[in-house]
Amino acid sequence: MSDGSRTVDKVKTLLKPFKDSDLQQTIKLYDSLAETYDQDLDMLTYRAPHLAVDFLDVNFPGVREKVQILEVACGSGLVAKLMAELGFRHFVGVDCSKRMLDQAAKTGLYQDLRQALLGPEPLPAQTGVFDVVIGVGALDAGFAPVSVVRDLCHTARPGGMVCMVRGDHRGAASEGYREDLQRELQLMEDKWLWRPALKQSPR
Ligand SMILES: C[S@@+](CC[C@H](N)C(=O)[O-])C[C@H]1O[C@@H](n2cnc3c(N)ncnc32)[C@H](O)[C@@H]1O
């Protein structure tokens, strides 16, 4: 149950990332938010999962029922729920928050759920096997560090799709993160590690 005292502004503040160094705080925050996360987000117009899944709906060419999906920062499973509505079936989820993973488990959609704090800990997934690697709301200061993007690419099979959606947060830490991310994505493109399919800013 949502505690009723949460206002839209409060929820927005809770969902904002911390400073770079506070990854343990991120775990604590999401552990504390997990039980009411879905209801709290109903108070916001949280479009990020829809943006990612709409993109896949239009651009993913494979047979949906057969493909293997790795979802990083899966949270309570909102993205997998939307993807399942489109016919995707095989999900492995990763998140640093045990309590968010407990919520994700309740969806019954994930074959496997793995707890890892990405950055300090390695991505617990095989390389080169996933048809789709997806992460929504994971890339920002205080969340998954920029270096994780390269690991995500490595877990995708050759020709697989990596789909990341991030909020356009303000503040020095987020702006620094965005610059580092752009630099890393360009380096990866220069090395032919990936090719951008679409880069889109939310309206
Ligand atoms: C804004 S929520 C997004 C959850 C879900 N993708 C969604 O759209 O509803 C961010 C999620 O990322 C997870 N997270 C943040 N930093 C992480 C990290 N370094 N490693 C693993 N998970 C992380 C949090 O626990 C939380 O579940």
Coordinates of N, CA, C and O and ligand atoms in Angstrom, one line a residue, residues 15 23 26 30 37 41 46 49 71-76 78-79 94-97 100 116-119 136-138 142-145, ligand 1:
L15 N 12.9 9.6 -6.9 CA 13.4 8.9 -8.1 C 14.6 9.5 -8.7 O 15.2 9.0 -9.7
L23 N 26.4 4.7 -4.4 CA 25.7 3.6 -4.9 C 25.0 2.7 -3.8 O 24.0 2.2 -4.0
T26 N 21.8 4.1 -3.2 CA 20.8 3.7 -4.3 C 20.1 2.4 -3.9 O 18.9 2.3 -4.0
Y30 N 16.1 2.2 -3.2 CA 15.1 1.3 -3.9 C 14.6 0.2 -3.0 O 13.4 -0.3 -3.2
Y37 N 6.5 1.1 -5.2 CA 7.1 1.7 -6.4 C 6.0 1.8 -7.6 O 5.9 2.9 -8.1
L41 N 4.6 5.4 -8.9 CA 4.9 5.9 -10.3 C 3.6 6.2 -11.0 O 3.6 7.0 -11.9
Y46 N 5.3 8.6 -15.9 CA 6.5 7.9 -16.1 C 6.5 7.2 -17.4 O 5.9 6.1 -17.4
P49 N 9.5 3.4 -19.6 CA 9.3 2.0 -20.0 C 8.5 2.0 -21.3 O 8.8 1.2 -22.2
E71 N 17.4 -7.8 -19.0 CA 16.9 -6.5 -18.6 C 17.7 -6.1 -17.4 O 17.7 -6.7 -16.3
V72 N 18.5 -5.0 -17.5 CA 19.3 -4.5 -16.4 C 18.5 -3.4 -15.7 O 17.7 -2.7 -16.3
A73 N 18.7 -3.3 -14.4 CA 17.9 -2.3 -13.6 C 16.4 -2.6 -13.8 O 15.7 -1.7 -14.0
C74 N 16.1 -3.9 -13.7 CA 14.7 -4.3 -14.0 C 13.7 -3.8 -13.0 O 12.5 -3.7 -13.3
G75 N 14.2 -3.3 -11.8 CA 13.2 -2.8 -10.8 C 12.1 -3.8 -10.5 O 12.4 -5.0 -10.4
S76 N 10.9 -3.3 -10.5 CA 9.8 -4.2 -10.2 C 9.2 -4.9 -11.3 O 8.2 -5.7 -11.2
L78 N 8.3 -3.5 -14.6 CA 7.4 -2.7 -15.4 C 7.7 -3.0 -16.9 O 6.8 -3.1 -17.7
V79 N 9.0 -3.0 -17.2 CA 9.3 -3.1 -18.7 C 9.0 -4.5 -19.2 O 8.4 -4.6 -20.3
V94 N 18.2 -8.1 -13.9 CA 19.3 -7.8 -13.0 C 19.0 -6.5 -12.3 O 18.5 -5.5 -12.9
D95 N 19.2 -6.4 -11.0 CA 19.0 -5.2 -10.2 C 19.8 -5.3 -9.0 O 20.1 -6.3 -8.5
C96 N 20.2 -4.1 -8.4 CA 21.0 -4.1 -7.2 C 20.1 -4.2 -6.0 O 20.6 -4.5 -4.9
S97 N 18.8 -3.9 -6.1 CA 17.9 -3.9 -4.9 C 17.2 -5.3 -4.8 O 16.4 -5.6 -5.7
M100 N 13.4 -4.8 -4.8 CA 12.8 -4.6 -6.2 C 12.8 -5.9 -6.9 O 11.8 -6.2 -7.6
A116 N 22.9 -7.6 -8.5 CA 24.2 -7.1 -8.7 C 24.2 -5.6 -8.7 O 23.3 -5.0 -9.3
L117 N 25.2 -5.0 -8.1 CA 25.4 -3.6 -8.1 C 26.4 -3.3 -9.3 O 27.6 -3.4 -9.1
L118 N 25.8 -2.9 -10.4 CA 26.6 -2.8 -11.6 C 27.5 -1.6 -11.4 O 27.2 -0.5 -10.9
G119 N 28.7 -1.8 -11.9 CA 29.8 -0.8 -11.7 C 30.8 -1.5 -10.7 O 31.8 -2.2 -11.2
V136 N 16.1 0.6 -18.5 CA 15.3 1.8 -18.4 C 15.5 2.5 -17.1 O 15.4 1.8 -16.0
G137 N 16.0 3.7 -17.1 CA 16.2 4.5 -15.9 C 17.4 4.0 -15.1 O 17.4 4.2 -13.9
A138 N 18.4 3.5 -15.8 CA 19.6 2.9 -15.1 C 20.8 3.8 -15.3 O 21.7 3.7 -14.5
G142 N 25.0 8.0 -9.9 CA 24.4 7.4 -8.7 C 23.7 6.1 -9.0 O 23.2 5.4 -8.1
F143 N 23.6 5.8 -10.3 CA 23.0 4.5 -10.8 C 24.1 3.7 -11.4 O 25.2 3.6 -10.9
A144 N 23.9 3.2 -12.6 CA 24.9 2.4 -13.2 C 26.0 3.3 -13.9 O 25.6 4.2 -14.7
P145 N 27.3 3.1 -13.6 CA 28.3 3.9 -14.2 C 28.4 3.7 -15.7 O 27.9 2.7 -16.2
Ligands
LIG1 C1 14.3 4.4 -11.9 S1 14.4 2.7 -11.4 C2 13.9 1.9 -13.0 C3 13.3 0.6 -12.7 C4 12.7 0.0 -14.0 N1 13.6 -0.2 -15.1 C5 11.5 0.9 -14.4 O1 11.6 1.5 -15.4 O2 10.5 0.9 -13.7 C6 16.1 2.4 -11.3 C7 16.4 1.0 -11.0 O3 17.8 0.8 -11.2 C8 18.4 0.0 -10.1 N2 19.8 0.4 -10.1 C9 20.3 1.6 -9.9 N3 21.6 1.6 -9.9 C10 22.0 0.3 -10.1 C11 23.2 -0.3 -10.3 N4 24.4 0.3 -10.2 N5 23.2 -1.7 -10.5 C12 22.0 -2.4 -10.6 N6 20.8 -1.8 -10.4 C13 20.8 -0.4 -10.2 C14 17.5 0.4 -8.9 O4 17.6 -0.5 -7.9 C15 16.2 0.6 -9.5 O5 15.5 -0.6 -9.5

